[in-house]
Amino acid sequence: MFKFFTILFVGLVLLGNGCAKQAKVSEPTAPSTAINQPMAPVEKTETNFLPKPKPVIPADTPKAPTATVYTVKVSNFSFSPAKLTINKGDKVIWQHDDAVAHTIVSVGNFSSPVLSRGDKFDFVFNQAGEFNYYCSIHPSMTGKIIVK
Amino acid sequence: MFDSIFKRALLVAIVTDAVDFLFHFFFTNPMESLTYFVIKFLLAFTVATGLFSWRSYSQRSKKILIIFITGLIFSTLMSAYYRAWELGEARVPFGSRAPDIIGITRYSIMFSLVWWLGHATFFSIGAWLAWRIIKQKG
Ligand SMILES: [Cu+2]
């Protein structure tokens, strides 16, 4: 009987996906929003009216100003939308809003740190193709970005 | 004798994985990975081999209790593996690997209990079947 309770105790300790513990752990990971920093310069370039050599640019490339920013929500153990079609040069922002930590990984292309609620990760797709990605903690969580 | 131990352990591993797969399929989100099922298979096989090659196992009464305690040991080892994976290799928050179980909030002791007892039960079903179906020779 003693053996039984010992096992019961050890099991509970190990299995304890305790709420308190997890909450504590996810808070310090908040600084990982550092990855948001690339976002700031991008917004700046859109709102920055200072550089005015504009007359030169339209001559050769009219595609630069058409870059769009898309948001993929990471919640309830899934990516939404799971499949997204974008154009070359567009940016995708993954916005984490789940109780559990997730990552965004596309082997050979991009890989986010562990994200917790409120964190963001972004990537600019400069090459056409199909980019499959998944969460390395929950490999069944998958998504796909199709770049035309 | 070794032949029957091997067969029993194999049956336990297959049943443990199959029942677990069904559980994940119907009651959890997301589904677990292939690696998870491979590791589970190997661990179930190893623990079952230990159980059926244990000399006094065949002499003991209360076999079902022994089987279930072994199931708990198996479940604990599986959990230990995942906690080690979370903290060591993947460096992700404690407990974040476990998928959600439909209808049970993950921030309760019930959640942990269901995982622990669930995995132990799946193993026990396999071990019980192996004990009933495959007769041990020698
Ligand atoms: Cu995930």
XYZ file of C-alpha atoms and ligand atoms in Angstrom:
287
model
C 0.000 0.000 0.000
C 2.879 2.344 0.867
C 4.336 1.665 -2.547
C 1.062 2.616 -4.128
C 0.932 5.991 -2.420
C 4.568 6.669 -3.202
C 3.829 6.112 -6.873
C 0.687 8.209 -6.601
C 2.650 11.064 -5.116
C 5.515 10.925 -7.568
C 3.092 10.729 -10.451
C 1.133 13.736 -9.282
C 4.257 15.780 -8.850
C 5.529 14.884 -12.271
C 2.271 15.227 -14.038
C 1.179 18.357 -12.274
C 0.589 20.663 -15.164
C -0.014 23.133 -12.391
C -1.732 26.341 -13.240
C 0.350 28.436 -10.894
C 3.615 27.101 -12.175
C 2.778 27.548 -15.769
C 1.496 31.046 -15.277
C 4.704 31.937 -13.516
C 6.837 30.541 -16.267
C 4.978 32.241 -19.037
C 5.342 35.681 -17.511
C 9.127 35.942 -17.733
C 8.923 34.901 -21.353
C 7.112 38.150 -22.047
C 10.405 39.942 -22.856
C 10.566 37.677 -25.892
C 8.353 40.314 -27.452
C 11.738 41.665 -28.413
C 11.023 39.944 -31.690
C 8.406 42.602 -32.196
C 11.073 45.131 -32.710
C 11.385 44.532 -36.429
C 7.778 45.679 -36.587
C 8.545 49.199 -35.524
C 10.879 50.099 -38.388
C 8.394 48.704 -40.869
C 5.615 50.895 -39.554
C 7.990 53.796 -39.668
C 8.765 53.318 -43.322
C 5.071 53.532 -44.035
C 4.447 56.631 -41.991
C 7.786 58.249 -42.484
C 7.347 61.152 -44.837
C 10.891 62.385 -44.504
C 12.631 60.625 -47.354
C 11.224 62.276 -50.405
C 13.188 60.800 -53.278
C 9.889 59.304 -54.360
C 9.972 60.491 -57.948
C 12.824 58.064 -58.559
C 11.169 54.907 -57.178
C 7.936 54.692 -59.172
C 9.954 54.590 -62.342
C 11.167 50.979 -61.955
C 9.294 49.186 -59.147
C 5.640 49.882 -58.494
C 5.294 46.746 -56.307
C 7.094 48.004 -53.189
C 4.217 50.041 -51.711
C 1.710 47.195 -52.159
C 3.196 44.983 -49.412
C 0.435 43.836 -47.106
C 0.597 42.755 -43.488
C -1.380 39.662 -42.526
C -2.113 38.396 -39.052
C -2.395 34.745 -38.074
C -3.933 34.073 -34.688
C -2.390 31.382 -32.528
C -5.075 30.203 -30.146
C -6.836 27.039 -29.011
C -3.950 24.925 -30.240
C -4.393 26.079 -33.804
C -3.376 28.660 -36.368
C -6.117 30.790 -37.789
C -6.232 31.009 -40.728
C -4.291 27.781 -41.073
C -3.780 28.380 -44.775
C -2.968 31.817 -46.091
C -2.175 33.001 -49.597
C -0.074 36.149 -49.884
C 2.101 37.971 -52.389
C 5.856 38.219 -52.492
C 7.086 40.857 -50.065
C 4.091 40.585 -47.744
C 4.540 40.232 -44.052
C 2.829 37.736 -41.757
C 2.498 38.392 -38.046
C 1.670 35.487 -35.748
C -0.208 36.781 -32.746
C -0.129 34.411 -29.789
C -3.313 34.328 -27.740
C -3.425 30.991 -25.960
C -3.018 29.671 -22.445
C -0.250 27.365 -23.587
C 3.116 28.232 -25.110
C 3.645 27.606 -28.825
C 6.319 28.113 -31.444
C 6.206 28.802 -35.185
C 8.737 26.779 -37.125
C 9.272 26.288 -40.840
C 12.371 24.177 -41.253
C 15.040 26.060 -43.170
C 12.953 29.211 -43.388
C 12.041 30.669 -40.039
C 11.758 29.704 -36.402
C 10.243 31.669 -33.553
C 11.224 31.489 -29.894
C 8.689 30.069 -27.446
C 5.736 32.441 -27.516
C 3.263 33.045 -24.749
C 0.113 35.121 -24.607
C 0.600 38.559 -26.069
C 3.791 37.692 -27.922
C 4.170 38.219 -31.645
C 6.421 36.805 -34.297
C 6.685 38.062 -37.856
C 8.310 37.113 -41.111
C 8.517 38.833 -44.486
C 8.128 36.424 -47.389
C 10.406 37.564 -50.183
C 10.337 34.309 -52.105
C 7.470 32.613 -53.855
C 6.548 29.106 -52.782
C 4.659 27.086 -50.220
C 5.821 27.385 -46.661
C 4.601 24.712 -44.273
C 5.079 25.465 -40.634
C 4.218 23.858 -37.316
C 4.508 24.267 -33.577
C 7.541 22.392 -32.288
C 5.860 21.775 -28.935
C 2.680 20.412 -30.520
C 3.738 19.074 -33.915
C 0.142 18.403 -34.933
C -0.448 22.150 -34.984
C 0.302 23.017 -38.582
C -0.192 25.876 -40.985
C 0.751 26.900 -44.475
C 1.663 30.165 -46.203
C 1.410 30.214 -49.977
C 3.474 33.014 -51.519
C 2.614 33.916 -55.092
C 9.370 -18.616 -22.156
C 11.146 -15.633 -23.675
C 9.002 -16.047 -26.700
C 5.791 -15.567 -24.716
C 7.232 -12.631 -22.772
C 8.122 -10.988 -26.059
C 4.653 -11.613 -27.499
C 2.954 -10.309 -24.384
C 5.096 -7.167 -24.283
C 4.460 -6.574 -27.963
C 0.719 -6.892 -27.450
C 0.866 -4.485 -24.497
C 2.768 -1.917 -26.565
C 0.349 -2.204 -29.484
C -2.766 -1.959 -27.309
C -1.349 0.930 -25.248
C -0.595 2.919 -28.373
C -3.869 2.056 -30.089
C -6.076 2.982 -27.134
C -4.066 6.146 -26.568
C -4.394 7.078 -30.212
C -8.177 6.735 -29.993
C -8.214 8.827 -26.828
C -6.185 11.551 -28.498
C -8.298 11.340 -31.612
C -11.614 11.783 -29.849
C -10.891 13.707 -26.668
C -7.842 15.898 -27.065
C -6.602 18.751 -29.141
C -4.176 18.631 -30.828
C -3.268 15.073 -31.813
C 0.081 13.829 -30.564
C 3.092 13.385 -32.809
C 4.510 10.215 -34.329
C 7.587 10.529 -32.091
C 5.304 10.485 -29.080
C 3.684 7.220 -30.145
C 7.024 5.632 -31.003
C 8.470 6.529 -27.603
C 5.319 5.356 -25.903
C 5.474 2.059 -27.777
C 9.090 1.433 -26.783
C 8.483 2.403 -23.168
C 5.362 0.232 -22.907
C 7.267 -2.664 -24.429
C 10.145 -2.251 -21.978
C 7.949 -1.926 -18.900
C 5.769 -4.863 -19.986
C 8.842 -7.008 -20.557
C 9.902 -6.168 -17.022
C 6.478 -7.059 -15.671
C 6.161 -10.405 -17.406
C 9.714 -11.490 -16.779
C 9.402 -10.676 -13.106
C 9.695 -14.072 -11.449
C 7.187 -13.656 -8.705
C 4.601 -12.144 -11.050
C 3.292 -15.573 -12.003
C 3.064 -16.594 -8.360
C 1.216 -13.557 -7.132
C -2.495 -13.364 -6.650
C -4.080 -9.913 -7.180
C -2.630 -9.830 -10.673
C -4.918 -7.030 -11.717
C -3.581 -4.808 -8.930
C -0.014 -5.611 -9.954
C -0.890 -4.827 -13.548
C -2.396 -1.482 -12.606
C 0.537 -0.503 -10.390
C 2.827 -1.328 -13.310
C 0.577 0.870 -15.436
C 1.102 3.707 -12.969
C 4.857 3.196 -13.129
C 4.657 3.295 -16.906
C 2.563 6.484 -16.813
C 4.968 8.117 -14.360
C 7.955 7.291 -16.564
C 6.146 8.700 -19.583
C 5.428 11.909 -17.660
C 9.013 12.088 -16.456
C 10.130 11.869 -20.048
C 7.888 14.769 -21.039
C 8.792 16.982 -18.130
C 12.455 16.356 -18.979
C 11.760 17.148 -22.610
C 9.978 20.381 -21.709
C 12.563 21.643 -19.273
C 15.691 20.244 -20.863
C 15.488 19.912 -24.589
C 12.666 22.146 -25.757
C 12.933 24.704 -22.936
C 9.251 25.405 -22.915
C 7.039 26.253 -19.936
C 6.256 23.420 -17.540
C 3.268 21.400 -18.647
C 2.846 23.084 -21.999
C 3.343 19.878 -23.937
C 0.131 18.201 -22.767
C -2.731 18.731 -25.191
C -6.087 20.037 -23.991
C -8.622 17.448 -22.961
C -12.130 18.246 -24.114
C -14.275 19.251 -21.162
C -11.499 19.462 -18.567
C -9.734 22.715 -17.869
C -5.979 22.319 -17.928
C -5.554 24.307 -14.743
C -7.017 21.710 -12.464
C -5.716 18.687 -10.663
C -8.291 16.720 -12.667
C -6.353 17.468 -15.815
C -3.167 15.954 -14.400
C -5.070 13.056 -12.885
C -6.802 12.195 -16.133
C -3.499 12.133 -17.998
C -1.781 10.093 -15.346
C -4.542 7.587 -14.668
C -5.487 7.524 -18.344
C -2.069 6.484 -19.552
C -1.850 3.962 -16.710
C -5.232 2.540 -17.700
C -4.326 2.199 -21.368
C -1.235 0.235 -20.394
C -3.229 -1.871 -17.941
C -5.778 -2.776 -20.605
C -2.923 -4.000 -22.794
C -1.254 -5.897 -19.962
C -4.527 -7.485 -18.877
C -5.261 -8.629 -22.424
C -1.729 -9.974 -22.800
C -2.059 -11.881 -19.556
C -5.419 -13.387 -20.558
C -4.698 -14.090 -24.208
C -1.078 -15.196 -24.316
C -0.317 -18.074 -22.002
C 3.107 -18.053 -20.479
C 5.086 -21.193 -21.126
C 7.837 -22.524 -18.902
Cu 1.899 24.564 -29.779
